């Protein structure tokens, strides 16, 4: 914690606020994409994409899960999606899963999560749609089939939001599925054929 605190204290000296780039951020944000990914500390959207401050609007949670539209109760995910589209006007949404995901690993192994009731309730959202993948995926600690299957399912969940459907139907929104390999740095993109492929540099 001390190292993080020290870097926070010196942030102002490490960044050129006089250049105007950071000062402009106070005038508003105009992100190009809503980036939905896992809370995992190894997955850093700005590092992966090279995004500058203000370029991506992030939604992060355990397992990059998008609750289906209309679930009862308040939802930070629903609020973030709605705000990104209706207020910020983003035209692209990326759902990015990753290798070695703890949430997907817990689903695959069928861990007893009774000691983590919040985690258990959260993962129950993703479990039904992943059942077939969980049953057939090999026991690979990187979990590519499970994580990629989850990305596909979360893209489908996004389409359950009226604000997403309206923009898709009018050509004002594009959805993207990514899979990030933690140990190699490769980013796989879901193509029109439904498979995830590494994009050539």
XYZ file of N, CA and C in Angstrom:
603
model
N 0.822 -1.202 0.000
C 0.000 0.000 0.000
C 0.862 1.261 0.000
N 2.009 1.189 0.692
C 2.860 2.372 0.773
C 3.345 2.804 -0.603
N 3.718 1.833 -1.441
C 4.192 2.177 -2.783
C 3.091 2.855 -3.590
N 1.868 2.343 -3.477
C 0.742 2.952 -4.189
C 0.485 4.368 -3.682
N 0.532 4.533 -2.387
C 0.296 5.843 -1.797
C 1.386 6.838 -2.221
N 2.633 6.382 -2.220
C 3.730 7.255 -2.644
C 3.561 7.696 -4.089
N 3.163 6.766 -4.948
C 2.965 7.118 -6.368
C 1.769 8.049 -6.532
N 0.737 7.869 -5.717
C -0.416 8.771 -5.776
C -0.011 10.179 -5.355
N 0.812 10.257 -4.345
C 1.251 11.568 -3.860
C 2.097 12.312 -4.888
N 2.819 11.557 -5.715
C 3.695 12.202 -6.703
C 3.091 12.230 -8.103
N 1.848 11.819 -8.217
C 1.207 11.772 -9.541
C 1.282 13.113 -10.250
N 0.980 14.155 -9.532
C 0.962 15.511 -10.106
C 2.319 15.895 -10.690
N 3.395 15.376 -10.102
C 4.731 15.712 -10.589
C 5.161 14.826 -11.750
N 4.477 13.677 -11.913
C 4.848 12.752 -12.989
C 4.071 12.992 -14.281
N 3.051 13.824 -14.211
C 2.194 14.082 -15.367
C 2.235 15.567 -15.701
N 2.294 15.858 -16.977
C 2.379 17.255 -17.411
C 0.980 17.871 -17.484
N 0.518 18.376 -16.353
C -0.798 19.007 -16.322
C -0.809 20.343 -17.056
N 0.357 20.914 -17.245
C 0.431 22.204 -17.931
C 0.247 22.077 -19.444
N 0.337 20.849 -19.954
C 0.188 20.664 -21.401
C -1.239 20.931 -21.866
N -2.177 20.864 -20.956
C -3.573 21.107 -21.306
C -4.385 19.851 -21.497
N -3.714 18.718 -21.757
C -4.456 17.470 -22.000
C -5.299 17.089 -20.789
N -4.711 17.161 -19.610
C -5.451 16.793 -18.402
C -6.441 17.873 -18.006
N -6.099 19.117 -18.247
C -7.025 20.199 -17.918
C -8.326 20.073 -18.715
N -8.215 19.604 -19.955
C -9.406 19.440 -20.804
C -10.367 18.389 -20.241
N -9.818 17.443 -19.481
C -10.668 16.394 -18.911
C -11.701 16.975 -17.944
N -11.393 18.112 -17.359
C -12.342 18.740 -16.434
C -13.563 19.292 -17.164
N -13.429 19.485 -18.472
C -14.536 20.040 -19.261
C -15.573 18.978 -19.634
N -15.220 17.709 -19.505
C -16.153 16.634 -19.829
C -15.423 15.428 -20.369
N -16.152 14.333 -20.464
C -15.557 13.112 -20.995
C -16.267 12.711 -22.283
N -15.475 12.219 -23.226
C -16.003 11.810 -24.519
C -15.391 10.476 -24.919
N -15.665 9.436 -24.133
C -15.050 8.134 -24.423
C -15.569 7.552 -25.727
N -14.723 6.766 -26.358
C -15.068 6.149 -27.638
C -15.746 4.802 -27.465
N -15.514 4.166 -26.309
C -15.984 2.795 -26.131
C -16.348 2.544 -24.672
N -17.354 1.693 -24.476
C -17.640 1.131 -23.161
C -16.907 -0.198 -23.108
N -16.011 -0.341 -22.143
C -15.177 -1.534 -22.032
C -15.615 -2.309 -20.803
N -16.240 -3.471 -21.026
C -16.750 -4.299 -19.944
C -15.779 -5.447 -19.728
N -15.185 -5.503 -18.542
C -14.218 -6.565 -18.280
C -14.236 -6.948 -16.813
N -13.379 -7.878 -16.478
C -13.325 -8.436 -15.133
C -12.599 -7.488 -14.182
N -12.892 -7.615 -12.905
C -12.209 -6.832 -11.876
C -10.791 -7.318 -11.622
N -10.424 -8.441 -12.197
C -9.108 -9.039 -11.988
C -7.998 -7.989 -12.124
N -7.105 -7.955 -11.151
C -6.059 -6.925 -11.119
C -5.052 -7.061 -12.249
N -5.045 -8.215 -12.930
C -4.100 -8.415 -14.040
C -4.638 -7.902 -15.363
N -5.893 -7.512 -15.375
C -6.537 -7.034 -16.597
C -6.689 -5.513 -16.481
N -5.892 -4.789 -17.249
C -5.862 -3.331 -17.157
C -6.217 -2.759 -18.526
N -7.477 -2.357 -18.713
C -7.927 -1.936 -20.046
C -7.054 -0.877 -20.713
N -6.650 0.150 -19.981
C -5.846 1.214 -20.592
C -4.478 0.695 -21.011
N -3.925 -0.245 -20.251
C -2.633 -0.817 -20.602
C -2.756 -1.697 -21.839
N -3.816 -2.503 -21.892
C -4.028 -3.409 -23.023
C -4.292 -2.639 -24.304
N -5.101 -1.595 -24.219
C -5.515 -0.860 -25.420
C -4.648 0.347 -25.734
N -3.836 0.760 -24.775
C -3.058 1.986 -24.968
C -3.914 3.239 -24.890
N -5.090 3.115 -24.284
C -6.019 4.253 -24.215
C -5.481 5.356 -23.318
N -5.735 6.578 -23.713
C -5.393 7.752 -22.929
C -6.577 8.082 -21.995
N -6.340 8.872 -20.957
C -7.451 9.267 -20.086
C -8.588 9.884 -20.896
N -9.802 9.434 -20.621
C -10.970 9.961 -21.308
C -11.406 9.170 -22.529
N -10.613 8.165 -22.944
C -10.937 7.440 -24.178
C -11.826 6.219 -23.972
N -11.776 5.599 -22.778
C -12.625 4.433 -22.544
C -13.411 4.605 -21.250
N -14.662 4.151 -21.285
C -15.557 4.160 -20.134
C -15.598 2.722 -19.645
N -15.188 2.473 -18.408
C -15.008 1.106 -17.931
C -16.153 0.625 -17.040
N -16.491 -0.637 -17.243
C -17.419 -1.352 -16.361
C -16.718 -2.641 -15.977
N -16.393 -2.776 -14.698
C -15.635 -3.944 -14.246
C -16.363 -4.629 -13.101
N -16.404 -5.954 -13.167
C -16.950 -6.742 -12.073
C -16.392 -8.153 -12.172
N -16.636 -8.968 -11.168
C -16.148 -10.342 -11.170
C -16.750 -11.103 -12.344
N -15.909 -11.532 -13.274
C -16.364 -12.350 -14.388
C -16.940 -11.587 -15.566
N -16.762 -10.257 -15.609
C -17.313 -9.417 -16.692
C -18.738 -9.842 -17.072
N -19.594 -9.872 -16.067
C -20.972 -10.343 -16.231
C -21.913 -9.164 -16.476
N -22.800 -9.331 -17.433
C -23.836 -8.333 -17.726
C -25.175 -8.940 -17.306
N -25.764 -8.485 -16.208
C -27.064 -9.033 -15.808
C -28.101 -8.770 -16.894
N -28.944 -9.743 -17.211
C -29.976 -9.512 -18.230
C -30.863 -8.335 -17.851
N -31.354 -7.663 -18.849
C -32.207 -6.496 -18.631
C -33.450 -6.874 -17.821
N -33.843 -5.990 -16.906
C -35.097 -6.167 -16.177
C -34.984 -6.913 -14.874
N -33.753 -7.269 -14.463
C -33.624 -7.919 -13.153
C -34.057 -6.936 -12.072
N -34.779 -7.402 -11.061
C -35.256 -6.489 -10.012
C -34.112 -5.888 -9.215
N -34.329 -4.690 -8.716
C -33.332 -4.030 -7.894
C -32.388 -3.176 -8.716
N -31.678 -2.311 -8.023
C -30.717 -1.431 -8.689
C -29.535 -2.246 -9.195
N -28.966 -1.804 -10.298
C -27.822 -2.503 -10.883
C -26.827 -1.477 -11.398
N -25.609 -1.549 -10.871
C -24.558 -0.673 -11.354
C -24.242 -0.946 -12.814
N -24.371 -2.206 -13.213
C -24.101 -2.565 -14.606
C -25.133 -1.926 -15.535
N -26.418 -2.065 -15.187
C -27.474 -1.474 -16.015
C -27.319 0.042 -16.080
N -26.994 0.668 -14.949
C -26.837 2.119 -14.919
C -25.664 2.559 -15.790
N -24.571 1.808 -15.741
C -23.384 2.161 -16.525
C -23.645 2.012 -18.015
N -24.314 0.939 -18.407
C -24.643 0.723 -19.821
C -25.558 1.838 -20.324
N -26.577 2.124 -19.546
C -27.536 3.176 -19.916
C -26.837 4.536 -20.050
N -25.997 4.865 -19.107
C -25.306 6.151 -19.128
C -24.343 6.238 -20.313
N -23.608 5.150 -20.540
C -22.637 5.141 -21.641
C -23.309 5.394 -22.981
N -24.492 4.825 -23.177
C -25.173 4.951 -24.459
C -26.011 6.218 -24.554
N -26.808 6.470 -23.538
C -27.762 7.583 -23.604
C -27.117 8.946 -23.360
N -26.116 9.000 -22.503
C -25.504 10.284 -22.160
C -24.182 10.493 -22.892
N -23.317 9.488 -22.851
C -22.001 9.644 -23.470
C -21.999 9.321 -24.963
N -22.978 8.573 -25.404
C -23.096 8.278 -26.830
C -22.009 7.387 -27.397
N -21.483 6.457 -26.592
C -20.461 5.553 -27.126
C -21.056 4.728 -28.268
N -20.238 4.433 -29.243
C -20.703 3.697 -30.416
C -20.148 2.279 -30.490
N -19.306 1.915 -29.525
C -18.742 0.567 -29.474
C -18.760 0.075 -28.037
N -19.104 -1.202 -27.867
C -19.008 -1.853 -26.564
C -18.151 -3.097 -26.733
N -17.127 -3.212 -25.892
C -16.270 -4.396 -25.864
C -16.582 -5.175 -24.594
N -16.832 -6.481 -24.734
C -16.869 -7.373 -23.585
C -15.590 -8.186 -23.653
N -14.738 -8.025 -22.648
C -13.417 -8.653 -22.664
C -13.276 -9.629 -21.509
N -13.258 -10.922 -21.832
C -12.951 -11.945 -20.845
C -11.448 -12.185 -20.829
N -11.001 -13.063 -19.942
C -9.553 -13.288 -19.883
C -9.226 -14.684 -19.386
N -7.994 -15.097 -19.649
C -7.529 -16.400 -19.191
C -7.324 -16.392 -17.672
N -7.293 -17.575 -17.097
C -7.021 -17.735 -15.672
C -7.984 -16.918 -14.796
N -9.233 -16.837 -15.215
C -10.232 -16.037 -14.498
C -10.744 -16.811 -13.280
N -10.636 -16.197 -12.110
C -11.081 -16.851 -10.883
C -12.571 -17.133 -10.873
N -13.362 -16.208 -11.405
C -14.813 -16.398 -11.434
C -15.181 -17.588 -12.312
N -14.562 -17.651 -13.509
C -14.847 -18.763 -14.411
C -14.295 -20.073 -13.847
N -13.164 -19.993 -13.146
C -12.592 -21.178 -12.519
C -13.501 -21.739 -11.446
N -14.127 -20.844 -10.668
C -15.050 -21.295 -9.627
C -16.262 -21.986 -10.242
N -16.742 -21.464 -11.364
C -17.877 -22.093 -12.048
C -17.486 -23.453 -12.606
N -16.311 -23.528 -13.204
C -15.861 -24.781 -13.824
C -15.641 -25.869 -12.788
N -15.030 -25.508 -11.661
C -14.700 -26.514 -10.648
C -15.878 -26.856 -9.748
N -16.933 -26.016 -9.802
C -18.084 -26.261 -8.942
C -17.766 -26.041 -7.478
N -16.863 -25.092 -7.213
C -16.459 -24.802 -5.833
C -17.661 -24.529 -4.932
N -17.526 -24.920 -3.675
C -18.530 -24.585 -2.665
C -18.323 -23.117 -2.291
N -19.258 -22.289 -2.664
C -19.141 -20.859 -2.403
C -20.047 -20.387 -1.269
N -20.459 -21.329 -0.421
C -21.370 -20.951 0.669
C -20.725 -19.939 1.612
N -19.401 -19.949 1.710
C -18.707 -18.972 2.535
C -18.578 -17.609 1.880
N -18.944 -17.545 0.602
C -18.908 -16.295 -0.168
C -20.276 -16.082 -0.803
N -21.295 -15.811 0.000
C -22.661 -15.747 -0.527
C -22.849 -14.686 -1.605
N -22.140 -13.568 -1.493
C -22.255 -12.535 -2.528
C -21.694 -13.000 -3.850
N -20.544 -13.668 -3.800
C -19.927 -14.206 -5.014
C -20.822 -15.279 -5.619
N -21.335 -16.163 -4.765
C -22.201 -17.238 -5.247
C -23.434 -16.683 -5.953
N -24.067 -15.693 -5.355
C -25.267 -15.098 -5.963
C -24.924 -14.430 -7.289
N -23.773 -13.773 -7.342
C -23.365 -13.086 -8.568
C -23.082 -14.083 -9.697
N -22.352 -15.147 -9.390
C -21.996 -16.121 -10.422
C -23.209 -16.920 -10.895
N -24.256 -16.973 -10.056
C -25.488 -17.654 -10.471
C -26.096 -16.998 -11.709
N -25.798 -15.728 -11.927
C -26.300 -15.046 -13.125
C -25.722 -15.672 -14.385
N -24.439 -16.020 -14.328
C -23.757 -16.545 -15.522
C -23.860 -18.063 -15.668
N -24.073 -18.769 -14.571
C -23.991 -20.232 -14.578
C -24.945 -20.920 -15.554
N -26.247 -20.582 -15.604
C -27.160 -21.350 -16.475
C -26.756 -21.347 -17.953
N -26.358 -20.202 -18.473
C -26.012 -20.118 -19.892
C -24.681 -20.784 -20.199
N -23.883 -21.057 -19.171
C -22.572 -21.678 -19.380
C -22.587 -23.186 -19.132
N -23.734 -23.737 -18.775
C -23.799 -25.138 -18.348
C -23.141 -26.088 -19.339
N -23.487 -25.982 -20.612
C -22.938 -26.922 -21.593
C -21.434 -26.765 -21.741
N -20.937 -25.542 -21.709
C -19.494 -25.307 -21.815
C -18.784 -25.837 -20.578
N -19.367 -25.611 -19.414
C -18.755 -26.083 -18.171
C -18.637 -27.601 -18.154
N -19.594 -28.280 -18.768
C -19.585 -29.745 -18.777
C -18.580 -30.314 -19.769
N -18.314 -29.586 -20.858
C -17.470 -30.143 -21.923
C -16.056 -29.568 -21.986
N -15.821 -28.421 -21.390
C -14.499 -27.785 -21.473
C -13.461 -28.623 -20.737
N -12.262 -28.751 -21.310
C -11.205 -29.512 -20.635
C -10.743 -28.800 -19.365
N -10.086 -29.551 -18.496
C -9.569 -28.975 -17.251
C -8.253 -28.252 -17.535
N -8.386 -27.096 -18.130
C -7.236 -26.264 -18.479
C -7.278 -25.049 -17.556
N -6.201 -24.808 -16.789
C -6.244 -23.687 -15.838
C -6.446 -22.323 -16.489
N -6.141 -22.200 -17.776
C -6.353 -20.906 -18.434
C -7.809 -20.712 -18.853
N -8.584 -21.804 -18.928
C -10.036 -21.747 -19.148
C -10.472 -20.991 -20.413
N -9.824 -21.197 -21.553
C -10.223 -20.415 -22.729
C -11.652 -20.670 -23.183
N -12.081 -21.923 -23.190
C -13.433 -22.221 -23.665
C -14.493 -21.599 -22.764
N -14.267 -21.675 -21.455
C -15.244 -21.143 -20.509
C -15.295 -19.619 -20.586
N -14.121 -18.989 -20.579
C -14.085 -17.526 -20.621
C -14.623 -16.978 -21.933
N -14.297 -17.641 -23.037
C -14.808 -17.183 -24.331
C -16.309 -17.434 -24.441
N -16.770 -18.569 -23.927
C -18.211 -18.831 -23.914
C -18.945 -17.791 -23.083
N -18.332 -17.376 -21.988
C -18.933 -16.359 -21.143
C -19.024 -15.019 -21.876
N -18.000 -14.670 -22.645
C -18.044 -13.426 -23.427
C -19.237 -13.456 -24.384
N -19.404 -14.585 -25.075
C -20.521 -14.719 -26.020
C -21.853 -14.539 -25.297
N -21.970 -15.143 -24.121
C -23.212 -15.038 -23.353
C -23.471 -13.613 -22.872
N -22.423 -12.895 -22.508
C -22.610 -11.525 -22.029
C -22.956 -10.573 -23.180
N -22.453 -10.864 -24.370
C -22.869 -10.088 -25.545
C -24.367 -10.289 -25.791
N -24.829 -11.532 -25.609
C -26.259 -11.815 -25.759
C -27.070 -11.086 -24.686
N -26.536 -11.053 -23.461
C -27.233 -10.344 -22.386
C -27.327 -8.852 -22.693
N -26.284 -8.295 -23.272
C -26.319 -6.881 -23.665
C -27.469 -6.617 -24.625
N -27.694 -7.542 -25.538
C -28.745 -7.361 -26.545
C -30.141 -7.377 -25.923
N -30.241 -7.789 -24.646
C -31.553 -7.785 -23.982
C -31.933 -6.378 -23.518
N -31.003 -5.433 -23.568
C -31.279 -4.053 -23.156
C -31.901 -3.289 -24.323
N -33.081 -2.710 -24.128
C -33.715 -1.959 -25.219
C -32.817 -0.884 -25.820
N -32.065 -0.177 -24.984
C -31.194 0.883 -25.481
C -30.097 0.316 -26.384
N -29.659 -0.894 -26.103
C -28.650 -1.549 -26.954
C -29.288 -1.997 -28.257
N -30.445 -2.648 -28.167
C -31.131 -3.134 -29.385
C -31.456 -1.989 -30.329
N -31.957 -0.897 -29.785
C -32.324 0.244 -30.638
C -31.121 0.758 -31.410
N -29.992 0.863 -30.733
C -28.798 1.373 -31.402
C -28.207 0.362 -32.375
N -28.290 -0.903 -32.051
C -27.834 -1.927 -32.992
C -28.691 -1.902 -34.256
N -30.006 -1.824 -34.068
C -30.931 -1.834 -35.208
C -30.746 -0.627 -36.114
N -30.345 0.504 -35.526
C -30.179 1.721 -36.329
C -28.740 1.910 -36.812
N -27.881 0.942 -36.511
C -26.498 1.018 -36.971
C -25.637 1.999 -36.200
N -26.082 2.386 -34.993
C -25.325 3.354 -34.204
C -24.453 2.707 -33.131
N -24.417 1.370 -33.110
C -23.660 0.674 -32.073
C -23.070 -0.610 -32.645
N -21.844 -0.908 -32.228
C -21.178 -2.149 -32.597
C -20.754 -2.871 -31.319
N -20.955 -4.188 -31.265
C -20.545 -5.003 -30.126
C -19.324 -5.833 -30.512
N -18.393 -5.965 -29.568
C -17.150 -6.691 -29.817
C -16.880 -7.659 -28.667
N -16.444 -8.858 -28.988
C -16.053 -9.833 -27.984
C -14.556 -10.057 -28.031
N -13.896 -9.864 -26.910
C -12.444 -10.065 -26.815
C -12.128 -11.086 -25.732
N -10.967 -11.715 -25.908
C -10.428 -12.630 -24.895
C -8.950 -12.303 -24.739
N -8.572 -11.933 -23.531
C -7.192 -11.519 -23.241
C -6.455 -12.644 -22.534
N -5.299 -13.022 -23.082
C -4.478 -14.061 -22.485
C -3.470 -13.413 -21.540
N -3.666 -13.632 -20.252
C -2.854 -12.973 -19.234
C -1.370 -13.310 -19.376
N -1.061 -14.580 -19.688
C 0.338 -15.016 -19.685
C 1.087 -14.712 -20.980
N 0.366 -14.310 -22.044
C 1.046 -14.017 -23.313
C 0.826 -12.586 -23.784
N -0.242 -11.948 -23.295
C -0.578 -10.611 -23.763
C -1.358 -10.595 -25.060
N -1.642 -11.772 -25.625
C -2.420 -11.811 -26.859
C -3.869 -11.416 -26.600
N -4.450 -10.690 -27.536
C -5.866 -10.340 -27.497
C -6.546 -11.040 -28.667
N -7.519 -11.877 -28.354
C -8.290 -12.589 -29.371
C -9.599 -11.828 -29.586
N -10.002 -11.727 -30.836
C -11.264 -11.060 -31.153
C -12.238 -12.061 -31.750
N -13.492 -11.944 -31.364
C -14.525 -12.832 -31.909
C -14.911 -12.349 -33.295
N -14.766 -13.235 -34.267
C -15.073 -12.884 -35.650
C -16.519 -13.162 -36.013
N -16.853 -12.860 -37.248
C -18.221 -13.090 -37.736
C -18.596 -14.568 -37.712
N -17.575 -15.448 -37.752
C -17.854 -16.880 -37.726
C -18.014 -17.411 -36.309
N -17.892 -16.536 -35.312
C -18.097 -16.937 -33.931
C -16.857 -17.429 -33.210
N -15.728 -17.557 -33.919
C -14.505 -18.023 -33.292
C -13.646 -16.843 -32.848
N -12.804 -17.102 -31.853
C -11.884 -16.081 -31.349
C -10.521 -16.273 -32.002
N -10.027 -15.246 -32.633
C -8.740 -15.305 -33.321
C -7.857 -14.153 -32.879
N -6.546 -14.433 -32.844
C -5.589 -13.360 -32.566
C -5.519 -12.483 -33.788
N -5.630 -11.179 -33.562
C -5.517 -10.236 -34.668
C -4.055 -10.000 -34.974
N -3.664 -10.161 -36.215
C -2.275 -9.941 -36.593
C -1.922 -8.470 -36.391
N -0.710 -8.247 -35.884
C -0.255 -6.867 -35.631
C 0.014 -6.151 -36.949
